[in-house]
mmCIF file of C-alpha atoms in Angstrom:
data_model
loop_
_atom_site.group_PDB
_atom_site.id
_atom_site.type_symbol
_atom_site.label_atom_id
_atom_site.label_comp_id
_atom_site.label_asym_id
_atom_site.label_seq_id
_atom_site.Cartn_x
_atom_site.Cartn_y
_atom_site.Cartn_z
ATOM 1 C CA UNK A 1 -31.572 -28.193 -71.824
ATOM 2 C CA UNK A 2 -28.827 -26.191 -70.176
ATOM 3 C CA UNK A 3 -27.496 -22.872 -71.399
ATOM 4 C CA UNK A 4 -23.748 -22.409 -71.026
ATOM 5 C CA UNK A 5 -21.260 -19.783 -72.156
ATOM 6 C CA UNK A 6 -20.711 -21.792 -75.321
ATOM 7 C CA UNK A 7 -24.340 -22.542 -76.177
ATOM 8 C CA UNK A 8 -27.228 -24.813 -75.307
ATOM 9 C CA UNK A 9 -26.638 -28.435 -74.376
ATOM 10 C CA UNK A 10 -28.854 -31.346 -73.489
ATOM 11 C CA UNK A 11 -28.568 -33.450 -70.346
ATOM 12 C CA UNK A 12 -25.910 -35.590 -72.048
ATOM 13 C CA UNK A 13 -23.714 -32.558 -72.813
ATOM 14 C CA UNK A 14 -24.530 -32.708 -76.539
ATOM 15 C CA UNK A 15 -24.997 -29.220 -77.960
ATOM 16 C CA UNK A 16 -27.881 -28.436 -80.278
ATOM 17 C CA UNK A 17 -26.781 -29.291 -83.799
ATOM 18 C CA UNK A 18 -28.306 -28.993 -87.254
ATOM 19 C CA UNK A 19 -27.094 -30.222 -90.617
ATOM 20 C CA UNK A 20 -28.140 -29.119 -94.069
ATOM 21 C CA UNK A 21 -27.543 -29.117 -97.801
ATOM 22 C CA UNK A 22 -26.863 -25.939 -99.769
ATOM 23 C CA UNK A 23 -27.717 -26.529 -103.419
ATOM 24 C CA UNK A 24 -25.956 -24.426 -106.010
ATOM 25 C CA UNK A 25 -26.066 -24.082 -109.772
ATOM 26 C CA UNK A 26 -24.078 -22.132 -112.295
ATOM 27 C CA UNK A 27 -20.584 -20.751 -111.850
ATOM 28 C CA UNK A 28 -18.745 -17.500 -111.349
ATOM 29 C CA UNK A 29 -20.869 -14.372 -111.054
ATOM 30 C CA UNK A 30 -23.940 -16.326 -112.259
ATOM 31 C CA UNK A 31 -23.790 -18.867 -109.402
ATOM 32 C CA UNK A 32 -27.061 -19.248 -107.501
ATOM 33 C CA UNK A 33 -27.983 -21.016 -104.261
ATOM 34 C CA UNK A 34 -31.298 -22.512 -103.185
ATOM 35 C CA UNK A 35 -32.684 -21.092 -99.938
ATOM 36 C CA UNK A 36 -35.875 -21.755 -98.015
ATOM 37 C CA UNK A 37 -38.008 -19.066 -96.353
ATOM 38 C CA UNK A 38 -38.789 -20.163 -92.805
ATOM 39 C CA UNK A 39 -42.459 -20.953 -92.247
ATOM 40 C CA UNK A 40 -44.758 -20.011 -89.427
ATOM 41 C CA UNK A 41 -46.251 -16.767 -88.162
ATOM 42 C CA UNK A 42 -43.026 -15.279 -86.787
ATOM 43 C CA UNK A 43 -41.365 -15.223 -90.223
ATOM 44 C CA UNK A 44 -44.465 -14.577 -92.388
ATOM 45 C CA UNK A 45 -43.882 -10.862 -93.005
ATOM 46 C CA UNK A 46 -40.091 -10.920 -92.917
ATOM 47 C CA UNK A 47 -37.725 -11.301 -95.837
ATOM 48 C CA UNK A 48 -34.250 -10.068 -94.883
ATOM 49 C CA UNK A 49 -32.643 -12.585 -92.540
ATOM 50 C CA UNK A 50 -35.651 -14.929 -92.742
ATOM 51 C CA UNK A 51 -34.254 -17.498 -95.181
ATOM 52 C CA UNK A 52 -32.205 -20.577 -94.367
ATOM 53 C CA UNK A 53 -30.224 -23.431 -95.813
ATOM 54 C CA UNK A 54 -32.611 -26.445 -95.750
ATOM 55 C CA UNK A 55 -31.492 -28.095 -92.522
ATOM 56 C CA UNK A 56 -32.637 -29.629 -89.282
ATOM 57 C CA UNK A 57 -31.572 -30.908 -85.906
ATOM 58 C CA UNK A 58 -29.965 -34.253 -85.190
ATOM 59 C CA UNK A 59 -28.658 -36.085 -82.159
ATOM 60 C CA UNK A 60 -25.361 -37.747 -81.272
ATOM 61 C CA UNK A 61 -26.532 -41.099 -82.661
ATOM 62 C CA UNK A 62 -26.812 -39.786 -86.251
ATOM 63 C CA UNK A 63 -23.992 -38.847 -88.623
ATOM 64 C CA UNK A 64 -24.216 -35.185 -89.689
ATOM 65 C CA UNK A 65 -24.243 -35.904 -93.440
ATOM 66 C CA UNK A 66 -27.002 -38.495 -93.017
ATOM 67 C CA UNK A 67 -28.974 -35.923 -91.006
ATOM 68 C CA UNK A 68 -28.473 -33.301 -93.731
ATOM 69 C CA UNK A 69 -29.865 -35.682 -96.339
ATOM 70 C CA UNK A 70 -32.799 -36.718 -94.117
ATOM 71 C CA UNK A 71 -33.670 -33.133 -93.222
ATOM 72 C CA UNK A 72 -33.521 -32.029 -96.857
ATOM 73 C CA UNK A 73 -36.173 -34.608 -97.704
ATOM 74 C CA UNK A 74 -38.291 -33.763 -94.633
ATOM 75 C CA UNK A 75 -38.211 -30.024 -95.258
ATOM 76 C CA UNK A 76 -38.603 -29.999 -99.041
ATOM 77 C CA UNK A 77 -40.473 -33.254 -99.679
ATOM 78 C CA UNK A 78 -37.930 -34.288 -102.312
ATOM 79 C CA UNK A 79 -35.010 -36.700 -102.177
ATOM 80 C CA UNK A 80 -31.625 -35.069 -101.712
ATOM 81 C CA UNK A 81 -29.652 -34.708 -104.932
ATOM 82 C CA UNK A 82 -26.901 -37.090 -105.904
ATOM 83 C CA UNK A 83 -23.431 -35.874 -106.586
ATOM 84 C CA UNK A 84 -20.322 -35.109 -104.663
ATOM 85 C CA UNK A 85 -21.025 -33.333 -101.385
ATOM 86 C CA UNK A 86 -18.608 -30.509 -100.666
ATOM 87 C CA UNK A 87 -18.173 -29.945 -96.908
ATOM 88 C CA UNK A 88 -18.544 -26.273 -95.984
ATOM 89 C CA UNK A 89 -17.816 -26.862 -92.307
ATOM 90 C CA UNK A 90 -19.603 -25.667 -89.202
ATOM 91 C CA UNK A 91 -20.849 -22.328 -87.914
ATOM 92 C CA UNK A 92 -22.374 -21.396 -84.576
ATOM 93 C CA UNK A 93 -25.602 -19.406 -84.787
ATOM 94 C CA UNK A 94 -26.496 -16.664 -82.297
ATOM 95 C CA UNK A 95 -28.786 -19.013 -80.329
ATOM 96 C CA UNK A 96 -25.865 -21.373 -79.722
ATOM 97 C CA UNK A 97 -26.807 -24.065 -82.240
ATOM 98 C CA UNK A 98 -23.965 -25.436 -84.380
ATOM 99 C CA UNK A 99 -24.878 -25.829 -88.060
ATOM 100 C CA UNK A 100 -22.920 -28.104 -90.433
ATOM 101 C CA UNK A 101 -23.491 -27.682 -94.174
ATOM 102 C CA UNK A 102 -22.546 -29.477 -97.377
ATOM 103 C CA UNK A 103 -22.863 -27.943 -100.833
ATOM 104 C CA UNK A 104 -24.032 -30.002 -103.783
ATOM 105 C CA UNK A 105 -24.488 -28.920 -107.386
ATOM 106 C CA UNK A 106 -28.064 -29.448 -108.537
ATOM 107 C CA UNK A 107 -30.886 -27.720 -110.408
ATOM 108 C CA UNK A 108 -34.001 -28.295 -108.326
ATOM 109 C CA UNK A 109 -37.331 -26.877 -109.556
ATOM 110 C CA UNK A 110 -38.887 -24.927 -106.630
ATOM 111 C CA UNK A 111 -42.379 -25.728 -107.961
ATOM 112 C CA UNK A 112 -41.809 -29.401 -107.009
ATOM 113 C CA UNK A 113 -41.235 -28.672 -103.308
ATOM 114 C CA UNK A 114 -43.803 -30.104 -100.873
ATOM 115 C CA UNK A 115 -42.692 -28.819 -97.473
ATOM 116 C CA UNK A 116 -42.971 -30.676 -94.202
ATOM 117 C CA UNK A 117 -45.092 -29.118 -91.459
ATOM 118 C CA UNK A 118 -44.983 -28.407 -87.737
ATOM 119 C CA UNK A 119 -47.715 -27.722 -85.188
ATOM 120 C CA UNK A 120 -47.732 -24.910 -82.629
ATOM 121 C CA UNK A 121 -50.169 -22.961 -80.516
ATOM 122 C CA UNK A 122 -51.239 -19.870 -82.451
ATOM 123 C CA UNK A 123 -51.995 -17.245 -81.467
ATOM 124 C CA UNK A 124 -49.910 -17.766 -78.344
ATOM 125 C CA UNK A 125 -52.034 -18.361 -75.291
ATOM 126 C CA UNK A 126 -55.147 -19.124 -77.372
ATOM 127 C CA UNK A 127 -55.123 -22.876 -76.796
ATOM 128 C CA UNK A 128 -55.567 -23.384 -80.573
ATOM 129 C CA UNK A 129 -53.051 -25.619 -82.295
ATOM 130 C CA UNK A 130 -52.286 -24.781 -85.925
ATOM 131 C CA UNK A 131 -50.140 -26.425 -88.555
ATOM 132 C CA UNK A 132 -47.557 -24.440 -90.546
ATOM 133 C CA UNK A 133 -45.068 -25.369 -93.283
ATOM 134 C CA UNK A 134 -41.456 -25.685 -92.114
ATOM 135 C CA UNK A 135 -40.458 -23.762 -95.231
ATOM 136 C CA UNK A 136 -43.192 -21.721 -96.914
ATOM 137 C CA UNK A 137 -41.294 -21.079 -100.164
ATOM 138 C CA UNK A 138 -37.937 -21.711 -101.794
ATOM 139 C CA UNK A 139 -35.991 -19.754 -104.343
ATOM 140 C CA UNK A 140 -32.744 -19.460 -106.206
ATOM 141 C CA UNK A 141 -30.587 -16.405 -105.433
ATOM 142 C CA UNK A 142 -27.220 -15.126 -106.604
ATOM 143 C CA UNK A 143 -24.614 -15.068 -103.851
ATOM 144 C CA UNK A 144 -24.810 -11.331 -103.104
ATOM 145 C CA UNK A 145 -28.588 -11.127 -102.652
ATOM 146 C CA UNK A 146 -28.566 -14.499 -100.849
ATOM 147 C CA UNK A 147 -26.399 -12.947 -98.130
ATOM 148 C CA UNK A 148 -29.120 -10.441 -97.287
ATOM 149 C CA UNK A 149 -31.788 -13.128 -97.234
ATOM 150 C CA UNK A 150 -30.000 -15.669 -95.025
ATOM 151 C CA UNK A 151 -30.078 -15.634 -91.245
ATOM 152 C CA UNK A 152 -26.834 -14.034 -90.095
ATOM 153 C CA UNK A 153 -25.252 -17.200 -88.671
ATOM 154 C CA UNK A 154 -25.420 -19.012 -92.029
ATOM 155 C CA UNK A 155 -23.941 -16.303 -94.275
ATOM 156 C CA UNK A 156 -20.446 -17.709 -93.802
ATOM 157 C CA UNK A 157 -21.444 -20.730 -95.903
ATOM 158 C CA UNK A 158 -21.857 -18.503 -98.974
ATOM 159 C CA UNK A 159 -18.284 -17.243 -98.666
ATOM 160 C CA UNK A 160 -16.996 -20.767 -98.162
ATOM 161 C CA UNK A 161 -18.929 -22.014 -101.201
ATOM 162 C CA UNK A 162 -17.660 -19.140 -103.338
ATOM 163 C CA UNK A 163 -14.059 -19.812 -102.281
ATOM 164 C CA UNK A 164 -14.386 -23.566 -102.861
ATOM 165 C CA UNK A 165 -15.961 -23.529 -106.321
ATOM 166 C CA UNK A 166 -15.017 -20.125 -107.678
ATOM 167 C CA UNK A 167 -18.405 -18.482 -107.367
ATOM 168 C CA UNK A 168 -16.896 -15.024 -107.407
ATOM 169 C CA UNK A 169 -17.283 -12.437 -104.672
ATOM 170 C CA UNK A 170 -20.796 -11.816 -103.350
ATOM 171 C CA UNK A 171 -22.470 -8.855 -105.116
#
């Protein structure tokens, strides 16, 4: 990987990219979005800014929407919902990764989620490898509170969703 003024790129010049699906239900002031709390020890005791749109990285050989659907299933253990996918565009996060998101109307039951896992050395330097869930919990939030939960670089997707489907201003 190479870090440039515009972000992090691989040896082929492809920047780090993620794609995800933002589920929403309801309308107007009652609209809610489904967010996932990031798993692992770094995020365990954090709430504000520790939630994310279910998403994941993809390479230049995969279409972004296909990656969003694949990552949804990998992270939540459930097939992505059917329905029209509303493109919410791209946003660059502070680490340089570009995130592309689609919104889809659905009413997923958080109790059905079976998250994927990842392995990392923990505690650092201990030589012990431990497994953690990619997302340790999911929840539905109204747009205003969702803004405080989401990592900063993804908050723009809430405004775009609200503008596109009439979700009303965030609280």
